[in-house]
Tab-separated table of C-alpha atoms and ligand atoms in Angstrom:
chain	number	residue	atom	x	y	z
A	20	HIS	CA	67.684	-33.208	18.028
A	21	SER	CA	65.623	-30.289	16.431
A	22	ASN	CA	62.808	-31.029	14.276
A	23	THR	CA	63.395	-27.339	12.867
A	24	VAL	CA	67.208	-28.523	11.000
A	25	ALA	CA	64.110	-30.978	8.849
A	26	LYS	CA	62.207	-28.386	7.837
A	27	THR	CA	63.037	-28.385	4.157
A	28	LEU	CA	59.983	-27.846	1.902
A	29	GLY	CA	57.827	-25.995	3.414
A	30	GLY	CA	58.925	-24.771	6.263
A	31	LYS	CA	56.691	-27.402	8.645
A	32	LEU	CA	57.347	-30.334	8.379
A	33	TYR	CA	60.279	-32.859	7.131
A	34	TYR	CA	60.303	-34.611	4.479
A	35	GLY	CA	61.874	-38.275	4.364
A	36	SER	CA	62.930	-41.542	3.256
A	37	ALA	CA	63.072	-44.444	3.759
A	38	THR	CA	66.719	-46.134	2.794
A	39	ASP	CA	68.186	-49.868	3.423
A	40	ASN	CA	71.939	-50.471	3.194
A	41	PRO	CA	72.444	-53.365	-0.386
A	42	GLU	CA	70.867	-49.553	-1.716
A	43	LEU	CA	74.272	-47.628	-0.341
A	44	ASN	CA	76.464	-49.017	-4.242
A	45	ASP	CA	74.287	-46.826	-6.246
A	46	THR	CA	75.953	-44.065	-6.435
A	47	THR	CA	72.996	-41.891	-8.438
A	48	TYR	CA	70.788	-43.076	-5.720
A	49	VAL	CA	72.771	-41.875	-2.578
A	50	ALA	CA	73.392	-38.677	-4.744
A	51	MET	CA	69.702	-38.009	-4.222
A	52	LEU	CA	68.889	-38.897	-0.808
A	53	SER	CA	71.959	-36.758	0.778
A	54	ASP	CA	70.505	-33.503	-1.071
A	55	ASN	CA	69.838	-32.501	2.130
A	56	THR	CA	67.704	-29.784	1.338
A	57	PHE	CA	65.364	-32.352	0.184
A	58	PHE	CA	65.474	-34.989	2.287
A	59	GLY	CA	65.655	-34.078	5.733
A	60	GLN	CA	65.023	-37.169	7.477
A	61	ILE	CA	65.901	-40.760	6.996
A	62	THR	CA	64.691	-44.278	8.123
A	63	PRO	CA	66.789	-47.540	8.173
A	64	GLY	CA	64.398	-49.840	6.342
A	65	ASN	CA	65.780	-52.806	8.010
A	66	SER	CA	69.843	-52.289	9.930
A	67	MET	CA	68.408	-51.449	13.162
A	68	LYS	CA	65.258	-54.698	13.676
A	69	TRP	CA	65.797	-56.970	15.912
A	70	ASP	CA	66.973	-59.349	13.208
A	71	ALA	CA	69.922	-57.414	12.199
A	72	THR	CA	70.649	-55.363	15.955
A	73	GLU	CA	71.003	-58.996	18.572
A	74	PRO	CA	70.857	-61.692	15.737
A	75	GLU	CA	72.032	-64.457	18.795
A	76	GLN	CA	71.224	-64.073	22.060
A	77	GLY	CA	73.459	-60.971	23.714
A	78	VAL	CA	75.521	-60.653	21.094
A	79	PHE	CA	74.632	-56.952	19.255
A	80	THR	CA	75.619	-55.831	15.370
A	81	PHE	CA	75.313	-52.122	14.776
A	82	ALA	CA	78.188	-51.842	11.788
A	83	ALA	CA	74.886	-51.793	9.063
A	84	GLY	CA	72.856	-49.688	11.548
A	85	ASP	CA	75.718	-47.671	12.241
A	86	VAL	CA	76.210	-46.729	8.362
A	87	ILE	CA	72.407	-45.126	7.799
A	88	ALA	CA	72.930	-43.123	11.144
A	89	ASP	CA	76.414	-41.916	10.152
A	90	LEU	CA	75.007	-41.498	6.855
A	91	ALA	CA	72.385	-39.246	8.411
A	92	LYS	CA	75.003	-37.212	10.412
A	93	SER	CA	77.039	-36.710	7.154
A	94	ASN	CA	74.002	-35.567	4.918
A	95	GLY	CA	72.098	-33.226	8.514
A	96	GLN	CA	69.257	-35.786	8.486
A	97	VAL	CA	67.444	-35.979	10.395
A	98	LEU	CA	67.068	-39.648	11.925
A	99	ARG	CA	64.236	-41.376	12.997
A	100	GLY	CA	65.611	-45.204	14.347
A	101	HIS	CA	63.277	-48.002	12.664
A	102	ASN	CA	62.443	-50.370	14.906
A	103	CYS	CA	62.749	-51.784	18.843
A	104	VAL	CA	60.250	-54.576	19.626
A	105	TRP	CA	57.819	-56.304	15.892
A	106	TYR	CA	56.390	-59.484	15.508
A	107	ASN	CA	57.972	-59.683	12.302
A	108	GLN	CA	61.965	-59.554	11.196
A	109	LEU	CA	62.200	-60.746	15.419
A	110	ALA	CA	65.782	-63.558	15.314
A	111	SER	CA	64.733	-66.391	15.392
A	112	TRP	CA	66.240	-67.081	18.982
A	113	VAL	CA	63.623	-64.910	19.571
A	114	THR	CA	60.953	-66.737	18.238
A	115	ALA	CA	61.666	-70.377	19.097
A	116	ALA	CA	61.793	-69.145	23.619
A	117	ASN	CA	59.868	-70.455	26.011
A	118	TRP	CA	60.616	-68.289	28.273
A	119	THR	CA	59.145	-67.353	32.227
A	120	ALA	CA	57.600	-63.804	31.988
A	121	ALA	CA	60.693	-62.661	33.566
A	122	GLN	CA	62.927	-63.866	31.689
A	123	ALA	CA	60.903	-62.344	28.737
A	124	THR	CA	61.346	-58.952	30.093
A	125	SER	CA	64.591	-58.750	30.780
A	126	ILE	CA	64.629	-59.844	26.522
A	127	LEU	CA	63.399	-57.311	26.273
A	128	GLN	CA	64.955	-54.465	28.847
A	129	THR	CA	67.943	-55.484	27.156
A	130	HIS	CA	67.119	-55.968	23.737
A	131	VAL	CA	65.512	-51.965	23.977
A	132	SER	CA	68.330	-50.211	26.428
A	133	THR	CA	71.242	-51.466	24.125
A	134	VAL	CA	69.963	-50.750	20.603
A	135	VAL	CA	69.049	-46.984	22.269
A	136	SER	CA	71.905	-46.503	24.352
A	137	HIS	CA	73.786	-47.481	20.750
A	138	TYR	CA	72.334	-43.909	19.318
A	139	ALA	CA	71.552	-42.068	22.159
A	140	GLY	CA	71.921	-39.158	20.856
A	141	GLN	CA	72.024	-39.687	16.743
A	142	VAL	CA	67.727	-40.160	16.385
A	143	TYR	CA	65.097	-38.114	16.906
A	144	ALA	CA	62.373	-40.708	17.381
A	145	TRP	CA	62.558	-44.531	17.493
A	146	ASP	CA	60.096	-46.568	16.597
A	147	VAL	CA	59.485	-48.086	19.912
A	148	VAL	CA	57.348	-50.744	19.368
A	149	ASN	CA	56.186	-51.288	15.345
A	150	GLU	CA	51.917	-52.967	14.338
A	151	PRO	CA	50.807	-53.105	17.703
A	152	TRP	CA	47.070	-54.205	16.424
A	153	ASN	CA	45.449	-56.323	13.912
A	154	ASP	CA	43.191	-54.689	12.084
A	155	ASP	CA	40.159	-55.386	14.379
A	156	GLY	CA	41.669	-52.858	17.169
A	157	THR	CA	43.024	-56.471	19.216
A	158	LEU	CA	46.753	-56.864	20.003
A	159	ARG	CA	48.535	-58.066	17.305
A	160	GLU	CA	50.338	-61.764	19.644
A	161	PHE	CA	53.394	-62.942	19.378
A	162	ILE	CA	56.377	-63.780	22.181
A	163	PHE	CA	56.095	-60.659	24.227
A	164	PRO	CA	52.278	-59.963	24.506
A	165	GLU	CA	51.631	-64.361	24.604
A	166	ILE	CA	54.127	-63.961	28.108
A	167	LEU	CA	53.165	-60.086	29.156
A	168	GLY	CA	50.410	-58.776	27.425
A	169	ILE	CA	49.891	-55.666	26.407
A	170	SER	CA	52.158	-54.695	29.150
A	171	TYR	CA	55.328	-55.453	26.776
A	172	ILE	CA	54.473	-52.325	25.770
A	173	THR	CA	55.050	-49.931	28.898
A	174	THR	CA	58.082	-51.963	29.227
A	175	ALA	CA	59.291	-51.011	26.122
A	176	LEU	CA	58.144	-47.919	26.477
A	177	VAL	CA	60.512	-47.307	29.453
A	178	ALA	CA	63.439	-48.813	28.521
A	179	ALA	CA	63.762	-46.606	25.131
A	180	ARG	CA	63.262	-43.897	27.798
A	181	THR	CA	66.237	-44.642	30.610
A	182	ALA	CA	68.270	-45.029	27.195
A	183	ASP	CA	68.289	-42.392	25.551
A	184	PRO	CA	66.180	-39.206	27.040
A	185	ALA	CA	66.214	-37.120	24.346
A	186	ALA	CA	64.653	-38.619	21.667
A	187	LYS	CA	61.177	-38.790	20.630
A	188	LEU	CA	59.194	-42.632	22.187
A	189	TYR	CA	56.301	-43.965	19.409
A	190	ILE	CA	54.384	-46.332	18.689
A	191	ASN	CA	54.275	-47.361	14.728
A	192	ASP	CA	51.549	-48.582	12.838
A	193	TYR	CA	49.061	-49.394	9.621
A	194	ASN	CA	45.482	-48.719	8.472
A	195	ILE	CA	45.352	-46.621	11.481
A	196	ASP	CA	45.097	-43.352	8.903
A	197	SER	CA	41.466	-42.621	9.736
A	198	ALA	CA	38.706	-43.046	12.164
A	199	GLY	CA	38.333	-47.459	12.803
A	200	ALA	CA	38.964	-50.076	15.570
A	201	LYS	CA	43.099	-49.751	14.930
A	202	SER	CA	42.453	-46.115	15.339
A	203	THR	CA	40.466	-46.420	18.446
A	204	SER	CA	42.626	-48.868	20.222
A	205	MET	CA	45.894	-46.674	19.084
A	206	GLN	CA	44.905	-43.557	20.524
A	207	ASN	CA	42.751	-45.199	24.305
A	208	LEU	CA	46.781	-46.954	24.487
A	209	VAL	CA	47.645	-43.748	24.423
A	210	ALA	CA	45.285	-42.622	26.955
A	211	SER	CA	45.801	-45.211	29.141
A	212	LEU	CA	50.208	-44.847	28.555
A	213	GLN	CA	49.551	-41.916	29.888
A	214	ALA	CA	47.092	-42.073	32.881
A	215	ALA	CA	49.964	-44.492	33.564
A	216	GLY	CA	52.819	-42.115	33.459
A	217	THR	CA	54.580	-44.306	30.648
A	218	PRO	CA	56.333	-42.697	28.882
A	219	ILE	CA	54.702	-42.005	24.583
A	220	ASP	CA	55.524	-38.684	22.482
A	221	GLY	CA	54.250	-39.633	19.433
A	222	ILE	CA	52.244	-42.439	17.015
A	223	GLY	CA	53.512	-42.725	13.651
A	224	ILE	CA	51.422	-43.738	10.555
A	225	GLU	CA	52.740	-45.869	8.048
A	226	SER	CA	50.312	-44.810	5.963
A	227	HIS	CA	50.711	-47.836	3.148
A	228	LEU	CA	47.678	-46.955	0.675
A	229	ILE	CA	46.455	-47.822	-2.344
A	230	VAL	CA	45.643	-45.145	-5.445
A	231	GLY	CA	41.522	-44.403	-5.385
A	232	GLU	CA	41.035	-45.979	-1.800
A	233	VAL	CA	43.060	-42.909	0.053
A	234	PRO	CA	40.669	-41.608	2.577
A	235	SER	CA	39.399	-38.148	2.040
A	236	GLN	CA	41.322	-35.214	3.759
A	237	ALA	CA	38.559	-34.131	5.747
A	238	ALA	CA	38.641	-37.459	6.870
A	239	LEU	CA	42.661	-37.934	7.406
A	240	ILE	CA	42.462	-34.725	9.462
A	241	THR	CA	39.952	-35.501	11.394
A	242	ASN	CA	41.980	-38.802	13.125
A	243	TYR	CA	45.098	-37.453	12.559
A	244	GLU	CA	43.475	-34.697	15.500
A	245	ALA	CA	42.383	-37.598	17.463
A	246	PHE	CA	45.008	-38.583	18.113
A	247	THR	CA	47.440	-34.816	18.974
A	248	THR	CA	44.821	-33.879	21.247
A	249	LEU	CA	46.034	-36.193	23.544
A	250	GLY	CA	49.078	-34.644	23.543
A	251	ILE	CA	51.225	-36.296	21.325
A	252	GLU	CA	52.916	-35.341	17.998
A	253	ILE	CA	51.969	-37.782	14.804
A	254	ALA	CA	54.398	-38.538	11.969
A	255	ILE	CA	53.434	-39.662	8.044
A	256	THR	CA	56.432	-42.605	8.401
A	257	GLU	CA	56.270	-44.939	5.123
A	258	LEU	CA	54.710	-43.073	2.954
A	259	ASP	CA	53.686	-45.415	-0.126
A	260	ILE	CA	50.760	-45.382	-2.656
A	261	ARG	CA	50.637	-48.523	-4.825
A	262	MET	CA	48.626	-50.093	-7.769
A	263	THR	CA	47.752	-52.567	-9.795
A	264	LEU	CA	50.529	-52.730	-12.633
A	265	PRO	CA	50.334	-51.845	-14.840
A	266	GLU	CA	50.419	-48.877	-14.753
A	267	THR	CA	48.513	-46.155	-16.568
A	268	PRO	CA	47.757	-42.063	-16.429
A	269	ALA	CA	45.319	-42.447	-14.815
A	270	LEU	CA	46.399	-43.946	-12.261
A	271	LEU	CA	49.374	-41.974	-12.052
A	272	ALA	CA	47.203	-38.416	-11.934
A	273	GLN	CA	45.239	-40.107	-8.932
A	274	GLN	CA	48.323	-40.687	-7.322
A	275	LYS	CA	49.524	-37.983	-7.625
A	276	ALA	CA	46.068	-36.507	-6.630
A	277	ASP	CA	46.700	-38.902	-3.455
A	278	TYR	CA	49.514	-37.992	-2.575
A	279	GLU	CA	49.075	-34.122	-2.022
A	280	THR	CA	45.544	-35.399	-0.240
A	281	VAL	CA	48.174	-37.087	2.550
A	282	VAL	CA	51.028	-34.976	2.871
A	283	SER	CA	49.026	-31.411	3.150
A	284	ALA	CA	46.442	-33.468	5.607
A	285	CYS	CA	49.290	-33.435	7.826
A	286	LYS	CA	50.294	-29.558	7.046
A	287	ALA	CA	47.308	-29.210	8.183
A	288	VAL	CA	47.210	-30.621	11.564
A	289	ALA	CA	49.934	-28.147	14.636
A	290	ARG	CA	51.391	-31.310	16.129
A	291	CYS	CA	52.418	-33.604	12.447
A	292	VAL	CA	55.823	-33.082	12.508
A	293	GLY	CA	56.377	-35.028	9.086
A	294	VAL	CA	56.342	-36.304	6.291
A	295	THR	CA	58.818	-40.237	5.711
A	296	THR	CA	57.954	-41.916	2.211
A	297	TRP	CA	58.894	-46.004	2.088
A	298	ASP	CA	62.499	-44.649	0.164
A	299	TYR	CA	61.720	-42.779	-2.125
A	300	THR	CA	62.581	-44.561	-6.004
A	301	ASP	CA	60.189	-47.753	-6.903
A	302	LYS	CA	63.498	-49.349	-7.660
A	303	TYR	CA	63.576	-49.675	-3.655
A	304	SER	CA	60.657	-50.004	-3.110
A	305	TRP	CA	59.131	-52.790	-0.689
A	306	ILE	CA	56.011	-53.309	-2.674
A	307	PRO	CA	55.978	-55.273	-5.422
A	308	GLY	CA	58.237	-57.790	-3.153
A	309	THR	CA	55.303	-58.515	-0.594
A	310	PHE	CA	51.984	-57.042	-2.645
A	311	PRO	CA	52.766	-59.461	-6.172
A	312	GLY	CA	50.980	-57.627	-8.675
A	313	GLN	CA	51.494	-54.596	-7.538
A	314	GLY	CA	53.927	-51.409	-7.445
A	315	ALA	CA	54.682	-48.222	-8.367
A	316	ALA	CA	53.668	-46.270	-5.462
A	317	LEU	CA	56.824	-44.056	-4.983
A	318	PRO	CA	56.989	-40.549	-6.574
A	319	TRP	CA	60.441	-41.409	-8.114
A	320	ASP	CA	60.160	-44.269	-10.752
A	321	ASP	CA	61.958	-47.683	-11.333
A	322	ASN	CA	65.137	-45.146	-13.251
A	323	LEU	CA	64.932	-42.170	-10.546
A	324	VAL	CA	62.939	-40.057	-12.628
A	325	ILE	CA	60.071	-38.001	-11.146
A	326	LYS	CA	56.233	-39.171	-11.763
A	327	PRO	CA	52.726	-37.112	-11.255
A	328	ALA	CA	52.916	-37.794	-7.247
A	329	TYR	CA	56.763	-35.664	-7.128
A	330	ASP	CA	53.693	-33.350	-8.359
A	331	GLY	CA	51.450	-34.812	-5.875
A	332	LEU	CA	54.178	-34.153	-3.018
A	333	ILE	CA	55.830	-31.297	-3.246
A	334	ALA	CA	51.677	-28.624	-3.999
A	335	GLY	CA	50.677	-31.159	-0.344
A	336	PHE	CA	53.524	-29.398	1.086
B	27	XIL	C1	60.066	-53.734	4.823
B	27	XIL	C2	61.019	-53.700	4.563
B	27	XIL	O1	60.969	-52.973	3.367
B	27	XIL	C3	61.553	-54.404	2.915
B	27	XIL	O2	62.716	-54.640	2.841
B	27	XIL	C4	61.326	-56.252	4.326
B	27	XIL	O3	61.544	-57.097	3.629
B	27	XIL	C5	60.271	-56.206	5.088
B	27	XIL	O4	60.129	-54.966	6.125
B	27	XIL	N1	55.732	-51.926	8.225
B	27	XIL	C6	57.436	-50.594	8.563
B	27	XIL	C7	59.133	-51.810	7.915
B	27	XIL	O5	57.542	-50.963	9.893
B	27	XIL	O6	59.294	-51.793	8.424
B	27	XIL	C8	58.638	-53.128	6.465
B	27	XIL	O7	59.750	-53.029	5.925
B	27	XIL	C9	57.177	-52.183	6.061
B	27	XIL	C10	55.624	-52.294	6.853
C-alpha cells in the first residue's frame, strides 16, 4: 500500500492513468501502459462503478474490475478504486427505487462493503464518494442524499473503512482546483467528518480542465493547501486539459504549459501524492463523447505519439 512503489517519475509523486476494459485489446496501448517505470498507478475508468459491480440487487459482478486489478498487480502498479457511490452510472434498480431510510442505508452499506471487501489488500485508495457537490457548493441530489441527506457520505465512508482498513478513503470531485463555493463545501465537509470521528483520508481533485483556463499555479497551491492543512492528503485523480478542436500549434503549446502548471502545483504541496490522467492517449479519452467539438485533452495523441503536453507533464514532475 505504500506510495513509495509508485514514485517513478519525480521521486515524490506517482504518475498514473485511467484505463478501461475495451482498450485492453489494443496491445500497443497495453504495452505502453504496463511500463511501470513510467506509469506507477492505474484507475479503472468504468469497471468498478455501481452499474458494473451490482447490476442487480445483491448480484455482484467483479470480472471486469478484476481484469484491471490484476493488470495493476502484474505490472507492479498502485491501484486506485473508482468508485463506490456516485449519482451517475448507478444501476437502474437503484435509480428506480422507493426506499425507506433504513432500506437505503442497508443497500448502500451492502454495496460499499461488498465491493471494497472484494478488493481489500489490492487498493491504495478508494474514491468512496464521487462528485457529491453541485457547482454552487450545494449537495448534489440523487437517491441516497434525497433519502438520507448528507449522512449518506458518512455511511459510505464507515462501511469502506470496515471493509478494508488499509485503503485510503477519498471523496472525489471536479471544479475544486481553486478557491470557490465547491472547494469550500468540500473543505467544510472534511472538517465536519473529522469532528464527528468519521474516517476520511483524502480528497481527489479530478481536474478536468480547459486549455488556457487553468487557474494560476499560486491559486492551485493555495487551494490544495487548504485541503492538506486539514490533515488529509490530496491527489489529482482525473487530469485532462481539453481544447475546442481542431488543435493548433498555439493550443498545443498552451496545453503543454497548462500540464506543467498542474503537475508542478501538486509537486509543490507536501501531501499531494500523485497525478492520474484520465487515460493517457486521445484515442481513448472520454472528452469528445461528452463535450462535442472538444478533445485532444491528453499527453499522447490518437496514434499513441507524444504531444507537447507530454513535455509539460514531464517538466512538472
Ligand atoms: C467517465 C468514463 O471515462 C466514461 O467512459 C463513461 O462513459 C462516463 O464516465 N468523472 C468521473 C469519471 O469521476 O468516472 C468519469 O468517467 C469522468 C468524469
